[in-house]
Coordinates of C-alpha atoms and ligand atoms in Angstrom, one line a residue:
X144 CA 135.7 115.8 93.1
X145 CA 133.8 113.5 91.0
X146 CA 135.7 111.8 88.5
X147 CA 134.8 111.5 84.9
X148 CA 132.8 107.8 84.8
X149 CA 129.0 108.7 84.3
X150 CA 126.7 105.4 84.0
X151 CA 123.0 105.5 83.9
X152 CA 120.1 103.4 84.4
X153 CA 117.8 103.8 81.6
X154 CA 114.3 102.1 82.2
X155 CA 111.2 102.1 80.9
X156 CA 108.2 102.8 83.0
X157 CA 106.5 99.6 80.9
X158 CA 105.5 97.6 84.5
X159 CA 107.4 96.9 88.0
X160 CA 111.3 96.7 88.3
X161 CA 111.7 93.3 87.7
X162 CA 114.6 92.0 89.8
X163 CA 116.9 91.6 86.4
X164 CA 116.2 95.4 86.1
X165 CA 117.4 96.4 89.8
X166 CA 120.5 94.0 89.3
X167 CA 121.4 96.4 86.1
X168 CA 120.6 99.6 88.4
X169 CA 122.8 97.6 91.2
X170 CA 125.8 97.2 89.0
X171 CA 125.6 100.5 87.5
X172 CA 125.5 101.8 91.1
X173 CA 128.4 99.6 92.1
X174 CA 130.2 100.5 89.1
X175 CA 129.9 104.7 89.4
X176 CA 130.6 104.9 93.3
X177 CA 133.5 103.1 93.0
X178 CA 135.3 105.2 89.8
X179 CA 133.8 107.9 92.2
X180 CA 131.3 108.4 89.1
X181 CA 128.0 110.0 88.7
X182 CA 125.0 107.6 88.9
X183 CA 122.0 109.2 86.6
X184 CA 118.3 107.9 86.5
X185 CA 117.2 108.0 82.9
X186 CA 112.7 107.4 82.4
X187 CA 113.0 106.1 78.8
X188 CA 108.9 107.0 78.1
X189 CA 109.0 107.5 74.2
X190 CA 107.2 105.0 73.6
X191 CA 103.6 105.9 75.1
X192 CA 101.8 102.5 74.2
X193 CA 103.6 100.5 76.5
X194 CA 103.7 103.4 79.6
X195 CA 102.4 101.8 82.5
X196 CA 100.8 104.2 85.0
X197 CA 102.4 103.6 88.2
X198 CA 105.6 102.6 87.4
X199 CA 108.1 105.5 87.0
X200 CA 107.5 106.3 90.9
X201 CA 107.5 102.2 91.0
X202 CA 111.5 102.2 90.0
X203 CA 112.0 105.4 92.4
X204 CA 110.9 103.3 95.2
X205 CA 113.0 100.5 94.5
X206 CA 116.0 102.3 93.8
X207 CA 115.3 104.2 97.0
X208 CA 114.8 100.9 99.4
X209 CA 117.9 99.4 98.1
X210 CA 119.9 102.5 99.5
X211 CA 120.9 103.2 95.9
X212 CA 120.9 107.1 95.8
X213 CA 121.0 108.7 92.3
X214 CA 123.3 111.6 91.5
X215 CA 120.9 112.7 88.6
X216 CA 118.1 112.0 87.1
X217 CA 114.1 113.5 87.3
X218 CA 113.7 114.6 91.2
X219 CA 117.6 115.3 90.9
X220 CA 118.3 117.6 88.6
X221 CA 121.6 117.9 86.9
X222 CA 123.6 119.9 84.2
X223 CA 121.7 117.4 81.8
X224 CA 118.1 118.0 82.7
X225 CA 115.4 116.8 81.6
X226 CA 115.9 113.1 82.8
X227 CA 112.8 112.2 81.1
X228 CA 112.6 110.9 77.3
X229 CA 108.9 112.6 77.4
X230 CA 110.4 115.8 78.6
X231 CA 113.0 116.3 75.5
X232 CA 111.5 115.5 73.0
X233 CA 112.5 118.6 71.0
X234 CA 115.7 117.4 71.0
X235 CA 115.9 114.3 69.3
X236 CA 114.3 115.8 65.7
X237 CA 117.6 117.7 65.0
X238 CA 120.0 114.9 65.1
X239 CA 117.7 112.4 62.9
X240 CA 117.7 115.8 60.6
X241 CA 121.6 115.5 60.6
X242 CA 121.3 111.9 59.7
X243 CA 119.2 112.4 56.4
X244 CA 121.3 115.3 55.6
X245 CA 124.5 113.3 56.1
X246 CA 122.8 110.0 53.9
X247 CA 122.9 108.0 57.0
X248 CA 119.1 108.0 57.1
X249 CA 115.7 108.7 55.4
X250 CA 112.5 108.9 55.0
X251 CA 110.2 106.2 54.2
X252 CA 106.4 106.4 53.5
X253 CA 105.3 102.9 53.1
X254 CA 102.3 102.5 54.9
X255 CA 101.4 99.9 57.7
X256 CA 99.5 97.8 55.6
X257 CA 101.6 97.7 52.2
X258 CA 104.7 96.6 54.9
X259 CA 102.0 93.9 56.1
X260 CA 101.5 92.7 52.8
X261 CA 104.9 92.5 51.5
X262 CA 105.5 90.5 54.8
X263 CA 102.8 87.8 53.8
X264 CA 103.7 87.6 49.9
X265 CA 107.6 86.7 51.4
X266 CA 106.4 84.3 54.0
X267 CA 103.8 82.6 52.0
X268 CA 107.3 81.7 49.8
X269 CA 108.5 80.9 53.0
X270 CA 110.7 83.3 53.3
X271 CA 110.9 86.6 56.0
X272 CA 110.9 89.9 54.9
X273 CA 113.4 92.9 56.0
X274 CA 113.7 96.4 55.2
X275 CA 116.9 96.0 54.6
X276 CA 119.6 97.2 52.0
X277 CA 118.7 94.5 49.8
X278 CA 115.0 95.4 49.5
X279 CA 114.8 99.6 50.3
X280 CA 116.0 100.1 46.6
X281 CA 112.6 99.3 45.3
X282 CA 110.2 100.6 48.4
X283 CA 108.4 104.3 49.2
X284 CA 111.3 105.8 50.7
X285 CA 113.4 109.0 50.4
X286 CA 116.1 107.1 48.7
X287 CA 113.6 106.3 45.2
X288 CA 112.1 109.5 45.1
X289 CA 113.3 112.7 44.1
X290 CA 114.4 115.7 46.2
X291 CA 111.1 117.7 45.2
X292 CA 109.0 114.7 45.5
X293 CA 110.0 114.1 48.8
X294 CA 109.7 117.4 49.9
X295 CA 106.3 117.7 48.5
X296 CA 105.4 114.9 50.5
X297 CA 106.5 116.1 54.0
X298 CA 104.9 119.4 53.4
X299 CA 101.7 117.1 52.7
X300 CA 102.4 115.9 55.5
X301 CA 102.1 112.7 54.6
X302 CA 102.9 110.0 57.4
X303 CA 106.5 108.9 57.6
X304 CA 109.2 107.6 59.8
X305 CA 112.7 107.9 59.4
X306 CA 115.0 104.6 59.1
X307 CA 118.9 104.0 59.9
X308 CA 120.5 103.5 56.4
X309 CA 122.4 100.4 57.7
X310 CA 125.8 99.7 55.6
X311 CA 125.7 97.3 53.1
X312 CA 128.3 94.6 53.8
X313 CA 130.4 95.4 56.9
X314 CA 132.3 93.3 58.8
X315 CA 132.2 95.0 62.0
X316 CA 134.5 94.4 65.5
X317 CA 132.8 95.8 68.3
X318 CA 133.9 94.7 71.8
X319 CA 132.2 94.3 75.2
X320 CA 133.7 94.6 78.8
X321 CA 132.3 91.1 79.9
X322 CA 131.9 89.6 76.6
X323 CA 135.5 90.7 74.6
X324 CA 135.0 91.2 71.1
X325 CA 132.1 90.5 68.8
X326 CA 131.8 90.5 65.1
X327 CA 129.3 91.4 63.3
X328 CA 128.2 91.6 59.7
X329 CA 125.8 94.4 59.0
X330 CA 123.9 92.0 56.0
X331 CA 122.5 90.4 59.0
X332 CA 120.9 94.2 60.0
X333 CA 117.4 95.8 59.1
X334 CA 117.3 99.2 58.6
X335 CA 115.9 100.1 61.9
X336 CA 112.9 102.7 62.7
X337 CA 114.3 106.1 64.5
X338 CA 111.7 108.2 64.3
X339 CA 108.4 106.7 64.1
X340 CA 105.3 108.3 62.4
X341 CA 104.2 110.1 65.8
X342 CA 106.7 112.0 65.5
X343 CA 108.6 110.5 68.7
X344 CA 111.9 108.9 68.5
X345 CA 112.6 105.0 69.3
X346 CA 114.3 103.6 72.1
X347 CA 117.6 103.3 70.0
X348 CA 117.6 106.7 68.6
X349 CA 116.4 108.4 71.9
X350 CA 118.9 106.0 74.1
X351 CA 122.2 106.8 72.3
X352 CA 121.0 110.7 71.6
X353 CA 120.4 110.6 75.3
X354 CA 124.0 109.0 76.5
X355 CA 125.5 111.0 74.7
X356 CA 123.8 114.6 75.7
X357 CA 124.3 113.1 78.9
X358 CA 128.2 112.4 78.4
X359 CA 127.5 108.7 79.4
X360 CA 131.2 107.3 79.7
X361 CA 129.8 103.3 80.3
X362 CA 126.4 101.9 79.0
X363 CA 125.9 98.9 81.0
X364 CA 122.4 96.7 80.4
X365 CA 120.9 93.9 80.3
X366 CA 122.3 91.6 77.6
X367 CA 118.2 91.3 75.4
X368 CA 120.4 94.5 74.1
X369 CA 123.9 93.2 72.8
X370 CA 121.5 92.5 69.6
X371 CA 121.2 96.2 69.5
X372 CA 124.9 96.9 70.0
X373 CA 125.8 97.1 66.2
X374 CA 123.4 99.2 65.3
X375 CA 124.4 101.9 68.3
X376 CA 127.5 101.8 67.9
X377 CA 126.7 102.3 64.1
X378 CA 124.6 105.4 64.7
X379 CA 127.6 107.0 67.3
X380 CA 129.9 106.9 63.7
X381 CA 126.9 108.1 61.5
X382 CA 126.5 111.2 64.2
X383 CA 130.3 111.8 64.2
X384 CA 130.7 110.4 68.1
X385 CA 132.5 108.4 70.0
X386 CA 130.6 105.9 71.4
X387 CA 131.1 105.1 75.4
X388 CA 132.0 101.2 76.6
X389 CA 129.5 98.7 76.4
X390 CA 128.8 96.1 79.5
X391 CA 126.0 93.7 78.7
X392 CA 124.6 91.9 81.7
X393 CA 123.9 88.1 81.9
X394 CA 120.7 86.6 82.3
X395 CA 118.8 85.6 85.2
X396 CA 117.9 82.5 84.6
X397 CA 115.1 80.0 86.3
X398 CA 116.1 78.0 89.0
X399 CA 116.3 75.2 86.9
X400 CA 118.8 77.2 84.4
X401 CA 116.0 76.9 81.5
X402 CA 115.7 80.2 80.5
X403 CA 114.8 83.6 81.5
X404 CA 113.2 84.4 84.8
X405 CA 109.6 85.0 84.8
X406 CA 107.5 86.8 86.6
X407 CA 105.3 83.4 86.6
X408 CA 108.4 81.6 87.6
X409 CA 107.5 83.4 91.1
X410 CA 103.9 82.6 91.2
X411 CA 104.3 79.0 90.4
X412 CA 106.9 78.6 92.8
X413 CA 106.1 80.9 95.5
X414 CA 108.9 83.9 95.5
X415 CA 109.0 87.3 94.6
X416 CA 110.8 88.3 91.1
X417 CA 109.9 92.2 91.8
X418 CA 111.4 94.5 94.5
X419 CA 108.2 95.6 95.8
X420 CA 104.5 94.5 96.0
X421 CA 103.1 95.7 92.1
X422 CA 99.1 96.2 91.4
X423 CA 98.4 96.0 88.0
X424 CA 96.8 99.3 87.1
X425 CA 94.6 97.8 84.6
X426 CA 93.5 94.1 85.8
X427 CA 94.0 95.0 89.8
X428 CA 96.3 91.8 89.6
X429 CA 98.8 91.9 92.4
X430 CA 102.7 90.7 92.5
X431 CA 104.5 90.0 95.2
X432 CA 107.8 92.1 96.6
X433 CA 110.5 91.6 98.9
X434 CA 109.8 94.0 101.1
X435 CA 106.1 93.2 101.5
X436 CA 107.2 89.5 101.9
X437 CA 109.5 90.8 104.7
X438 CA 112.8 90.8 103.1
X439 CA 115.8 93.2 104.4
X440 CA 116.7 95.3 102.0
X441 CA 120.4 94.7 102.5
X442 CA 119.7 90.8 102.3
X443 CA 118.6 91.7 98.4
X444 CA 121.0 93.6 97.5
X445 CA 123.9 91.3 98.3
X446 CA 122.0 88.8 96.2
X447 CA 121.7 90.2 93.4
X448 CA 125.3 91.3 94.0
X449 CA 126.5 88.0 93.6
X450 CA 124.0 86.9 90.7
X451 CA 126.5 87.3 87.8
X452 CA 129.4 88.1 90.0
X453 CA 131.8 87.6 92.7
X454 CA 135.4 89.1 93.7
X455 CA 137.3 85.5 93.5
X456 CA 137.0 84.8 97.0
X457 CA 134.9 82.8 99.6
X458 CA 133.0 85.8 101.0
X459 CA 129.2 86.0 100.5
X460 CA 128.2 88.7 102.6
X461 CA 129.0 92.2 102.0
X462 CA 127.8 95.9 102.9
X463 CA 126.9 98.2 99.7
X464 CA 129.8 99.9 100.3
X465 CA 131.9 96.8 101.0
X466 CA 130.0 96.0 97.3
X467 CA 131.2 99.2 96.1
X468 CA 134.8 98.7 97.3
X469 CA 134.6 94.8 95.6
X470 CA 133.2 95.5 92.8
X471 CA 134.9 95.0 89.2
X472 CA 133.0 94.6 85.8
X473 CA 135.3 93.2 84.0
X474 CA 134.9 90.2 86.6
X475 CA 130.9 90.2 85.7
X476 CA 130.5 86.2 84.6
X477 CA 128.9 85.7 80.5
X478 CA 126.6 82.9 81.1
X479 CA 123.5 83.6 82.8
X480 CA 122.5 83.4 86.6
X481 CA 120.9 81.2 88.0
X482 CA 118.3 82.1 90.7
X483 CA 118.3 80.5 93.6
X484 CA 115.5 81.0 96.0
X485 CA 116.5 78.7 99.3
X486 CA 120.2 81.0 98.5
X487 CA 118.0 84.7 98.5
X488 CA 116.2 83.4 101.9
X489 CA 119.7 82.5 103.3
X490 CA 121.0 86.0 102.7
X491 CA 117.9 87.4 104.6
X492 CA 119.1 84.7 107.5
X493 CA 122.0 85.9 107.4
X494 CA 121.3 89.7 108.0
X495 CA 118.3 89.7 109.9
X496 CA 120.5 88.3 112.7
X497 CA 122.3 91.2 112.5
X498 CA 119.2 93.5 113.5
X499 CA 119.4 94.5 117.1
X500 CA 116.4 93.0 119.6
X501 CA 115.0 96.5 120.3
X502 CA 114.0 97.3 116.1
X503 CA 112.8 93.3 115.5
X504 CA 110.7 93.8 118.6
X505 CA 109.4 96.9 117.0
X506 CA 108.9 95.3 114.1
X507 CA 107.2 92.4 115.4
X508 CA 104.8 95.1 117.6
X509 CA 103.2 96.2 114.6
X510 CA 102.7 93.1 112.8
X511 CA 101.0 91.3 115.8
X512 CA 98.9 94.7 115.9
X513 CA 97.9 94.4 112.4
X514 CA 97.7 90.9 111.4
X515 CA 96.4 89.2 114.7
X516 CA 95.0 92.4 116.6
X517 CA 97.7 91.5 119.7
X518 CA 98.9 94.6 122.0
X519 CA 102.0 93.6 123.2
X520 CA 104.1 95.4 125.6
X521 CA 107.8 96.0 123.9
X522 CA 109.9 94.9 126.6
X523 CA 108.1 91.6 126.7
X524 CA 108.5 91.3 122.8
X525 CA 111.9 91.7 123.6
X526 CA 112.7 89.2 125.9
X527 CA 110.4 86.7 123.2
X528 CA 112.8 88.4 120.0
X529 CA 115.7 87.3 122.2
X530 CA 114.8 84.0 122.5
X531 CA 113.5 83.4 119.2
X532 CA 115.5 85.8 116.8
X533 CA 118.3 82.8 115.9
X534 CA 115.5 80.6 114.5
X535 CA 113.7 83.1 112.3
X536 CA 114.0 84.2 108.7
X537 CA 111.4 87.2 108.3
X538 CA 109.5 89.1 111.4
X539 CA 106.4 86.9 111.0
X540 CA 108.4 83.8 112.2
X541 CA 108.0 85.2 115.3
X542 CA 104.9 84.1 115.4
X543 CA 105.2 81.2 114.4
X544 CA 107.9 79.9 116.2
X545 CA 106.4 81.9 119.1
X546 CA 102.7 82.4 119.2
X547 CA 102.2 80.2 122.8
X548 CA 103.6 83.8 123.9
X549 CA 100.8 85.3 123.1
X550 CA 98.0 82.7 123.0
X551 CA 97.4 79.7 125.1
X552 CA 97.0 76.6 123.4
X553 CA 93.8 75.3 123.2
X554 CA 94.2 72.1 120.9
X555 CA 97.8 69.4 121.7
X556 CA 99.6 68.2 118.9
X557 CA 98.1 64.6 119.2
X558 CA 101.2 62.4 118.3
X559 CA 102.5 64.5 120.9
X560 CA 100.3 64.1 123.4
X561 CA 100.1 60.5 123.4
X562 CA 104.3 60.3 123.5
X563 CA 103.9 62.8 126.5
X564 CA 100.8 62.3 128.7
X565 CA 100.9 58.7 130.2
X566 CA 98.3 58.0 133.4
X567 CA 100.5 59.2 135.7
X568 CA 101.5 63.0 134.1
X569 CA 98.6 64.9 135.7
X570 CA 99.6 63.8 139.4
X571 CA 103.2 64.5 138.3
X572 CA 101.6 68.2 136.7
X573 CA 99.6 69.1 139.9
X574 CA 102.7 68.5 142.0
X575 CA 105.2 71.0 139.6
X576 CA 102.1 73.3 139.7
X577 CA 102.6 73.3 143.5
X578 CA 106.0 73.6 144.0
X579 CA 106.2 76.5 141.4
X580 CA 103.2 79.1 142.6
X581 CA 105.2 79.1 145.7
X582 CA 107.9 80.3 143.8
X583 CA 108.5 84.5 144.1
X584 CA 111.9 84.3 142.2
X585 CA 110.9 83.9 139.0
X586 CA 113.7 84.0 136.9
X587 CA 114.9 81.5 134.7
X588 CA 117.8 80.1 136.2
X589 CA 115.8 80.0 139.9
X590 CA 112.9 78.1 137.8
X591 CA 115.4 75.5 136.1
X592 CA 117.6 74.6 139.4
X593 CA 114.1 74.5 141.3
X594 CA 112.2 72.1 139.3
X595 CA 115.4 70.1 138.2
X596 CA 116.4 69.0 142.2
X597 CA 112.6 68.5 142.6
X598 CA 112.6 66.1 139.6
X599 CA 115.6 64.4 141.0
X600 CA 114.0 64.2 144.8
X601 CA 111.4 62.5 143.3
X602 CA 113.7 59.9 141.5
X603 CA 111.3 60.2 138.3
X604 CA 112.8 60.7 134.9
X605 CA 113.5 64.6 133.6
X606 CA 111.4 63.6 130.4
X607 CA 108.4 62.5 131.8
X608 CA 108.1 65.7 133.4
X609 CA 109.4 68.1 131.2
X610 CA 108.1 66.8 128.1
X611 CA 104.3 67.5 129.3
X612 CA 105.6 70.6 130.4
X613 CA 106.2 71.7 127.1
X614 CA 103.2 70.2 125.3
X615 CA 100.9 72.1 128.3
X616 CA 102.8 75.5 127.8
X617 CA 102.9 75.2 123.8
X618 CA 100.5 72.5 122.8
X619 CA 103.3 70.8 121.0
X620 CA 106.4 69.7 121.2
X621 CA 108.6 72.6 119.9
X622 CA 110.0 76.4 121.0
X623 CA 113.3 77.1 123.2
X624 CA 114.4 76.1 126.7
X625 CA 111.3 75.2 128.8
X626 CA 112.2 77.4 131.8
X627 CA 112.9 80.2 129.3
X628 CA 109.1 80.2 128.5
X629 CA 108.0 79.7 132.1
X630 CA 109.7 82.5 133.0
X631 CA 108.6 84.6 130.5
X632 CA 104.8 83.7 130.5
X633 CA 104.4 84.1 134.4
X634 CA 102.9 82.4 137.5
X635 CA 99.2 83.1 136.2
X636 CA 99.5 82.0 133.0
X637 CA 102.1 78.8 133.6
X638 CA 98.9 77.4 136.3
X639 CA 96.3 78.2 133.7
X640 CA 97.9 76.6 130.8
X641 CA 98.8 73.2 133.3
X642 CA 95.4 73.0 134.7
X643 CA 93.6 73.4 130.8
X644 CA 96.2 71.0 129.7
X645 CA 95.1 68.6 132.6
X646 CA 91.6 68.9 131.7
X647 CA 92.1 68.4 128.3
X648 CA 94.5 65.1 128.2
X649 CA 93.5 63.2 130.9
Ligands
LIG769 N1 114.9 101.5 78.1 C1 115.7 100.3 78.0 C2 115.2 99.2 78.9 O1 114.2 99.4 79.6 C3 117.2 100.6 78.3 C4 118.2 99.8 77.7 C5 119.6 100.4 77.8 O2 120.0 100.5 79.0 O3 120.1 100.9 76.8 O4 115.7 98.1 78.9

């Protein structure tokens, strides 16, 4: 049975998820599994300037990579459909009715351009202008005009919106699960659009409508909204409601802690600040993502799990349930997080040595098929994941820790070379060459004692023999065990890559 807790995740489909956005879906995930709650998708579209083609099915994939399953919301219906702003829009009208009706709100006809005006006249005094309680006693609103005249203006149908009637005056308490309590004096407070003149509702109007249609028991958001918070909780009283609990996020800061985190932040320092690769429907321009950059899933999640939080102990790495177990809101930190991109790439360390051999050599199969046009055979790309797997980060390591498995060198690391290849290497090379093509066993551990007894028959030291080893097998001086690679490149291929190497540095 689920129990009563319903949070939601309310975005708008204005560009990608940036990874501030997927934290607030993460928490508000975290948060409903573990009340046993219901977690609801919410597409807050009212405001059709700023939609972004694209990016409603943009969120869905992200949600959906990070394993955080909805319980509601548009391709899940509930007892609260539609999950769309777009899609009720006949709902929202009635309540801002209720508002006039009750005097919590009216109608005001200045136009665009007389607001624009009084906005210069005020700042060329240096002052701001608000349409506020202080100045909607002498502008074109509902509240100068008489009943009739008003009417006969909405039958006109003259352009309007309708504003919040904000209090004159109030000192107001309003508390926060992370933040405590919070006063606020409602002087401070415009008299905020709900219904704008195309007929569609705001964000603030549509967003506590919505939450509370949608018996929303826990708003919890990003904290660019705690601004916002008076003014909801303000329209719950006007609408005779009770208002759910309020949870407002911290920041994700820069890496340097100044300020927010950008989506430039990323491109000037090389790391993804969206979930998923993001093309620009209008100027084709391209964002990176964590999973197109090769990042687990699992390895984000837990990051951004422990951006703003942690359970009090040591522990860094936990499973989303292990998360959902953990996690506590009230233990949610108030100052901002800061990101930390060396941190996010030790997560994906961390669990991508968890990955079994058999799925990283799968994995690796189809990038060295796509990106270097390499058929490998997957029980050879096993044996190479084996040896490699502990020194990697992201599949494409592979190759780079490993592409002399694939590709004989054909250049030598120079500083390498000259440590390495001294006059006497190539007569020690041709004589390893011999004693190992007469070798049938060709395993690793035949290979090592082999070539070590020969190397101490000969009384030479091991370095001077296995150090050109190496640079001939991987043209430099790096990778695992030598005999490890021997064994896995073959008779054929060990000979070649001596004799090239032989031609090459002598
Ligand atoms: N649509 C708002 C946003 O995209 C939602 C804010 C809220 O959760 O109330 O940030």
């Amino acid at each position: 049975m689920k129990n009563s807790v319903r949070v939601r995740f309310a975005p708008s489909p204005t560009g990608p998820l940036h990874i501030g956005g997927l934290r607030t879906a993460l928490y508000n995930y975290l948060f409903a599994k573990k009340h046993n709650g219901t977690f609801v998708l919410r597409i807050e579209d009212t405001d059709q300037s700023r939609y972004v083609e694209g990016a409603e099915q943009y969120i869905k994939d992200a949600l959906d990579w990070c394993g955080l399953t909805i319980d509601e919301g548009p391709n899940k219906p509930g007892d609260f459909s539609p999950y769309k702003q777009s899609e009720r829009q006949h709902i929202y009208k009635e309540y801002a009715k209720k508002l006039i009706d009750s005097g919590h709100a009216y109608y005001a006809f200045d136009s665009a351009e007389d607001l624009d005006k009084l906005r210069k006249e005020r700042e060329s005094k240096g002052e701001t202008f608000t349409y506020n309680s202080q100045n909607r006693t002498h502008l074109n609103n509902s509240l100068n005009l008489s009943d009739d005249e008003c009417q006969k203006r909405l039958d006109e149908g003259q352009p309007y919106v309708v504003r919040f009637k904000m209090p004159m005056a109030k000192q107001l308490l309003i508390s926060d699960i992370i933040r405590g309590n919070i006063q606020v004096r409602t002087d401070a407070l415009d008299d905020k659009i709900l219904f704008k003149s195309d007929g569609l509702p705001t964000y603030h109007f549509s967003n506590i409508v919505d939450d509370h249609l949608m018996k929303i028991t826990h708003v919890i958001r990003g904290e660019e909204w705690l601004p916002s918070l008076a003014l909801h909780i303000l329209l719950y009283d006007a609408l005779g409601w009770n208002a759910p609990e309020f949870a407002h996020l911290p920041l994700i800061l820069k890496p340097n802690g100044k300020g927010k985190l950008s989506k430039r932040d990323g491109e000037k320092h090389g790391f993804p600040v969206f979930p998923l690769k993001w093309k620009d429907p209008k100027t084709g321009q391209i964002s990176a993502g964590y999973r197109e950059d090769y990042y687990l899933p699992e390895a984000v999640v837990n990051m951004l799990a422990l951006l703003g939080w942690n359970d009090s102990s040591d522990q860094e790495i936990f499973s989303l349930n292990e998360l959902v177990d953990k996690f506590d809101l009230t233990r949610v930190h108030k100052a901002g997080a800061k990101f930390d991109p060396e941190k996010t790439q030790w997560f994906q360390h961390q669990y991508i040595q968890k990955v079994d051999e058999e799925t990283l050599a799968n994995q690796f199969q189809k990038w060295l098929k796509i990106e270097k046009g390499i058929d490998s055979k997957i029980e050879y790309l096993r044996q190479v994941v084996g040896l490699l797997k502990e020194r990697i980060t992201f599949v494409p390591d592979f190759w780079e820790e490993g592409y002399y498995f694939f590709e004989a060198p054909q250049e030598f690391n120079p500083k390498a070379s000259k440590k390495a290849w001294k006059d006497d290497t190539s007569e020690i090379i041709s004589n390893v060459k011999t004693l190992v093509s007469k070798q049938d066993n060709f395993s690793k551990q035949h290979l090592q004692s082999t070539i070590k007894n020969w190397i101490q028959s000969q009384e030479i030291g091991f370095g001077k023999v296995m150090q050109p080893l190496r640079l001939s097998l991987v043209g430099d001086m790096k990778g695992p065990d030598v005999f490890e690679i021997i064994a896995l490149l073959g008779k054929d291929e060990f000979i070649k890559r001596l004799e090239f190497a032989q031609n090459t540095l002598k």
